[in-house]
CSV table of C-alpha atoms in Angstrom, one decimal:
chain,number,residue,atom,x,y,z
A,43,UNK,CA,53.9,-4.8,20.0
A,44,UNK,CA,52.8,-1.5,18.6
A,45,UNK,CA,55.1,1.5,16.7
A,46,UNK,CA,53.8,4.0,19.9
A,47,UNK,CA,55.5,1.5,22.3
A,48,UNK,CA,59.1,0.6,20.9
A,49,UNK,CA,58.7,4.4,20.4
A,50,UNK,CA,59.0,5.1,24.1
A,51,UNK,CA,61.6,2.2,24.3
A,52,UNK,CA,63.6,3.3,22.1
A,53,UNK,CA,63.8,6.7,24.7
A,54,UNK,CA,64.2,5.2,27.9
A,55,UNK,CA,67.1,3.2,26.4
A,56,UNK,CA,69.1,6.5,24.9
A,57,UNK,CA,67.9,8.2,28.1
A,58,UNK,CA,69.7,5.1,30.1
A,59,UNK,CA,72.8,5.4,27.4
A,60,UNK,CA,73.2,8.2,28.3
A,61,UNK,CA,73.2,8.6,32.6
A,62,UNK,CA,74.9,5.7,31.7
A,63,UNK,CA,78.0,7.8,30.8
A,64,UNK,CA,80.7,9.2,33.2
A,65,UNK,CA,78.3,7.5,36.9
A,66,UNK,CA,80.0,9.8,39.3
A,67,UNK,CA,79.9,5.5,41.1
A,68,UNK,CA,80.8,3.2,38.8
A,69,UNK,CA,80.4,0.3,41.4
A,70,UNK,CA,77.6,2.0,42.7
A,71,UNK,CA,76.1,2.7,38.7
A,72,UNK,CA,76.6,-0.7,38.3
A,73,UNK,CA,75.2,-1.9,41.1
A,74,UNK,CA,72.0,-0.1,40.8
A,75,UNK,CA,71.0,-1.1,37.8
A,76,UNK,CA,71.5,-5.0,37.5
A,77,UNK,CA,67.7,-5.5,38.4
A,78,UNK,CA,67.6,-3.1,35.4
A,79,UNK,CA,69.6,-5.8,33.4
A,80,UNK,CA,66.8,-8.3,34.2
A,81,UNK,CA,64.0,-6.9,34.5
A,82,UNK,CA,63.8,-4.3,31.1
A,83,UNK,CA,63.9,-7.7,28.8
A,84,UNK,CA,61.0,-9.4,31.2
A,85,UNK,CA,59.0,-5.3,31.0
A,86,UNK,CA,59.7,-5.9,27.5
A,87,UNK,CA,58.6,-9.8,26.6
A,88,UNK,CA,55.5,-9.4,29.5
A,89,UNK,CA,54.4,-6.1,27.1
A,90,UNK,CA,54.3,-8.6,24.1
A,91,UNK,CA,52.1,-11.0,26.3
A,92,UNK,CA,49.7,-8.9,28.4
A,93,UNK,CA,49.4,-5.4,25.3
A,94,UNK,CA,50.0,-2.9,27.7
A,95,UNK,CA,48.5,0.2,27.1
A,96,UNK,CA,50.9,3.2,25.7
A,97,UNK,CA,49.6,4.9,29.3
A,98,UNK,CA,50.3,1.9,31.5
A,99,UNK,CA,54.6,1.6,29.2
A,100,UNK,CA,55.2,5.6,29.5
A,101,UNK,CA,54.5,5.8,33.3
A,102,UNK,CA,56.2,2.4,34.4
A,103,UNK,CA,59.1,4.3,31.7
A,104,UNK,CA,59.0,8.0,33.3
A,105,UNK,CA,60.1,6.1,36.5
A,106,UNK,CA,63.2,3.7,35.0
A,107,UNK,CA,64.4,6.9,33.4
A,108,UNK,CA,65.0,8.6,37.3
A,109,UNK,CA,65.9,5.8,38.9
A,110,UNK,CA,69.3,5.8,36.5
A,111,UNK,CA,68.9,9.4,37.0
A,112,UNK,CA,69.8,8.3,40.4
A,113,UNK,CA,72.8,6.1,39.9
A,114,UNK,CA,73.7,8.1,38.1
A,115,UNK,CA,74.1,10.5,40.6
A,116,UNK,CA,73.7,7.7,43.8
A,117,UNK,CA,69.9,9.1,45.2
A,118,UNK,CA,71.6,10.7,48.3
A,119,UNK,CA,73.9,13.1,46.1
A,120,UNK,CA,71.4,13.5,43.2
A,121,UNK,CA,72.7,17.3,42.8
A,122,UNK,CA,69.1,18.8,40.8
A,123,UNK,CA,67.9,18.1,43.9
A,124,UNK,CA,69.3,19.8,45.5
A,125,UNK,CA,67.1,23.6,44.9
A,126,UNK,CA,64.2,21.3,46.7
A,127,UNK,CA,66.3,20.7,49.4
A,128,UNK,CA,67.6,23.7,50.7
A,129,UNK,CA,64.4,25.7,49.7
A,130,UNK,CA,62.4,23.4,51.8
A,131,UNK,CA,65.6,23.5,54.5
A,132,UNK,CA,65.7,19.4,54.4
A,133,UNK,CA,69.0,18.4,56.3
A,134,UNK,CA,69.0,15.4,53.5
A,135,UNK,CA,68.7,14.9,49.9
A,136,UNK,CA,64.5,13.7,49.6
A,137,UNK,CA,65.5,11.8,46.3
A,138,UNK,CA,65.4,8.9,47.0
A,139,UNK,CA,61.9,9.0,48.8
A,140,UNK,CA,60.1,11.2,45.7
A,141,UNK,CA,61.3,8.0,43.6
A,142,UNK,CA,60.3,5.3,46.9
A,143,UNK,CA,56.4,7.6,46.2
A,144,UNK,CA,57.0,7.1,42.3
A,145,UNK,CA,57.9,3.0,42.6
A,146,UNK,CA,54.3,2.9,44.7
A,147,UNK,CA,51.9,5.8,42.2
A,148,UNK,CA,53.8,4.9,38.5
A,149,UNK,CA,54.3,1.1,38.3
A,150,UNK,CA,51.0,1.2,40.4
A,151,UNK,CA,48.7,1.1,36.3
A,152,UNK,CA,51.4,-2.4,34.5
A,153,UNK,CA,50.9,-4.2,37.6
A,154,UNK,CA,47.5,-4.3,37.3
A,155,UNK,CA,46.8,-4.7,34.1
A,156,UNK,CA,48.3,-7.8,34.3
A,157,UNK,CA,47.5,-9.5,37.1
A,158,UNK,CA,43.3,-8.0,35.8
A,159,UNK,CA,44.7,-10.9,33.1
A,160,UNK,CA,43.2,-13.9,36.7
A,161,UNK,CA,41.0,-11.1,39.0
A,162,UNK,CA,37.4,-12.4,38.6
A,163,UNK,CA,36.5,-8.4,40.3
A,164,UNK,CA,38.0,-4.7,39.7
A,165,UNK,CA,38.6,-4.5,43.3
A,166,UNK,CA,40.0,-7.3,43.9
A,167,UNK,CA,42.8,-7.1,40.9
A,168,UNK,CA,43.4,-3.6,42.4
A,169,UNK,CA,43.9,-5.5,46.4
A,170,UNK,CA,46.8,-7.3,45.0
A,171,UNK,CA,47.8,-5.1,42.8
A,172,UNK,CA,48.7,-2.6,46.1
A,173,UNK,CA,50.3,-6.4,48.0
A,174,UNK,CA,52.6,-6.7,44.6
A,175,UNK,CA,53.8,-3.1,45.8
A,176,UNK,CA,53.9,-3.5,48.7
A,177,UNK,CA,56.0,-6.6,48.5
A,178,UNK,CA,58.5,-5.7,46.3
A,179,UNK,CA,59.2,-2.6,47.7
A,180,UNK,CA,59.8,-4.6,50.8
A,181,UNK,CA,61.4,-7.2,49.3
A,182,UNK,CA,63.9,-4.6,46.7
A,183,UNK,CA,65.0,-4.3,50.7
A,184,UNK,CA,66.1,-6.5,51.4
A,185,UNK,CA,67.9,-7.5,48.5
A,186,UNK,CA,69.8,-4.2,48.9
A,187,UNK,CA,71.0,-4.7,51.7
A,188,UNK,CA,71.9,-8.4,50.9
A,189,UNK,CA,73.5,-6.9,48.1
A,190,UNK,CA,75.8,-3.3,49.8
A,191,UNK,CA,76.9,-6.2,52.1
A,192,UNK,CA,78.2,-9.2,50.3
A,193,UNK,CA,79.0,-7.7,46.9
A,194,UNK,CA,80.5,-4.2,48.3
A,195,UNK,CA,80.8,-3.2,51.7
A,196,UNK,CA,82.4,-0.2,51.8
A,197,UNK,CA,80.0,1.2,48.8
A,198,UNK,CA,76.9,0.5,51.6
A,199,UNK,CA,76.2,3.6,53.0
A,200,UNK,CA,76.6,5.5,48.7
A,201,UNK,CA,74.3,2.4,48.2
A,202,UNK,CA,71.6,1.7,50.5
A,203,UNK,CA,71.0,6.2,50.3
A,204,UNK,CA,70.1,6.0,54.4
A,205,UNK,CA,71.9,9.3,54.6
A,206,UNK,CA,72.0,8.8,58.5
A,207,UNK,CA,68.8,7.6,58.7
A,208,UNK,CA,68.2,4.2,60.2
A,209,UNK,CA,64.3,4.4,59.4
A,210,UNK,CA,65.4,4.4,55.3
A,211,UNK,CA,64.0,1.2,54.4
A,212,UNK,CA,60.7,1.5,56.5
A,213,UNK,CA,59.9,5.4,55.3
A,214,UNK,CA,61.0,4.3,51.6
A,215,UNK,CA,58.1,0.7,52.3
A,216,UNK,CA,55.6,3.3,53.6
A,217,UNK,CA,56.0,5.9,50.1
A,218,UNK,CA,55.5,3.4,48.5
A,219,UNK,CA,52.5,2.5,50.5
A,220,UNK,CA,51.0,5.9,50.0
A,221,UNK,CA,51.9,5.9,46.7
A,222,UNK,CA,50.1,2.5,45.2
A,223,UNK,CA,47.0,3.9,47.4
A,224,UNK,CA,46.8,6.7,45.7
A,225,UNK,CA,46.3,4.5,42.7
A,226,UNK,CA,42.3,4.1,44.6
A,227,UNK,CA,41.2,7.8,43.8
A,228,UNK,CA,41.2,6.4,40.2
A,229,UNK,CA,38.3,3.3,40.8
A,230,UNK,CA,36.3,3.9,38.1
A,231,UNK,CA,38.9,4.3,35.9
A,232,UNK,CA,40.6,1.4,36.8
A,233,UNK,CA,37.5,-0.7,36.9
A,234,UNK,CA,36.6,0.3,33.4
A,235,UNK,CA,40.7,-1.1,32.4
A,236,UNK,CA,39.7,-3.7,34.1
A,237,UNK,CA,36.8,-4.9,32.1
A,238,UNK,CA,38.9,-3.4,28.5
A,239,UNK,CA,41.0,-6.3,30.2
A,240,UNK,CA,38.8,-9.0,30.3
A,241,UNK,CA,37.0,-8.2,27.0
A,242,UNK,CA,40.0,-8.4,25.4
A,243,UNK,CA,40.9,-10.9,26.5
A,244,UNK,CA,37.7,-13.3,25.5
A,245,UNK,CA,37.7,-12.1,22.4
A,246,UNK,CA,41.5,-13.3,21.9
């Protein structure tokens, strides 16, 4: 693994550690971080296997850091977003909406690199990456609901962050899809990335 990747991972671990100190709702924080405990080692291993570009690692860990921030305060009560809420006169804190949008936008490249190892064309890799974003976003909403229902029903609203919106899960998934679709604007860049992955695979 390149030294630059190790530095980025280390920065994220330090930030995650800071956000783990005295979270607003400890039980909610634990629920929010179950997937982090599972997927961070997985991403670390996948980086060694697929040799992600530095850009992919940085984008992924920017998203993960925002998730750590949200889990520290809870998404519904992320106080540092209140300035934006008040400035635009929103009725709710939209930090969770932003993070779902950035999930589709920022994790797309990493998934694309992984899928490029077997996709026959760049267009196919883009399509399957988009499909993967939609699948992950949808499954996450379902897991969120199940975790709140089974593990801590009393944390339901705080954990789910619906803030009274019955369409919250639908809007979150739509925003993730929108973020993913924006990556199609950079088709030429992704085609070059796909070609470089194919060349690298052929050499090794």
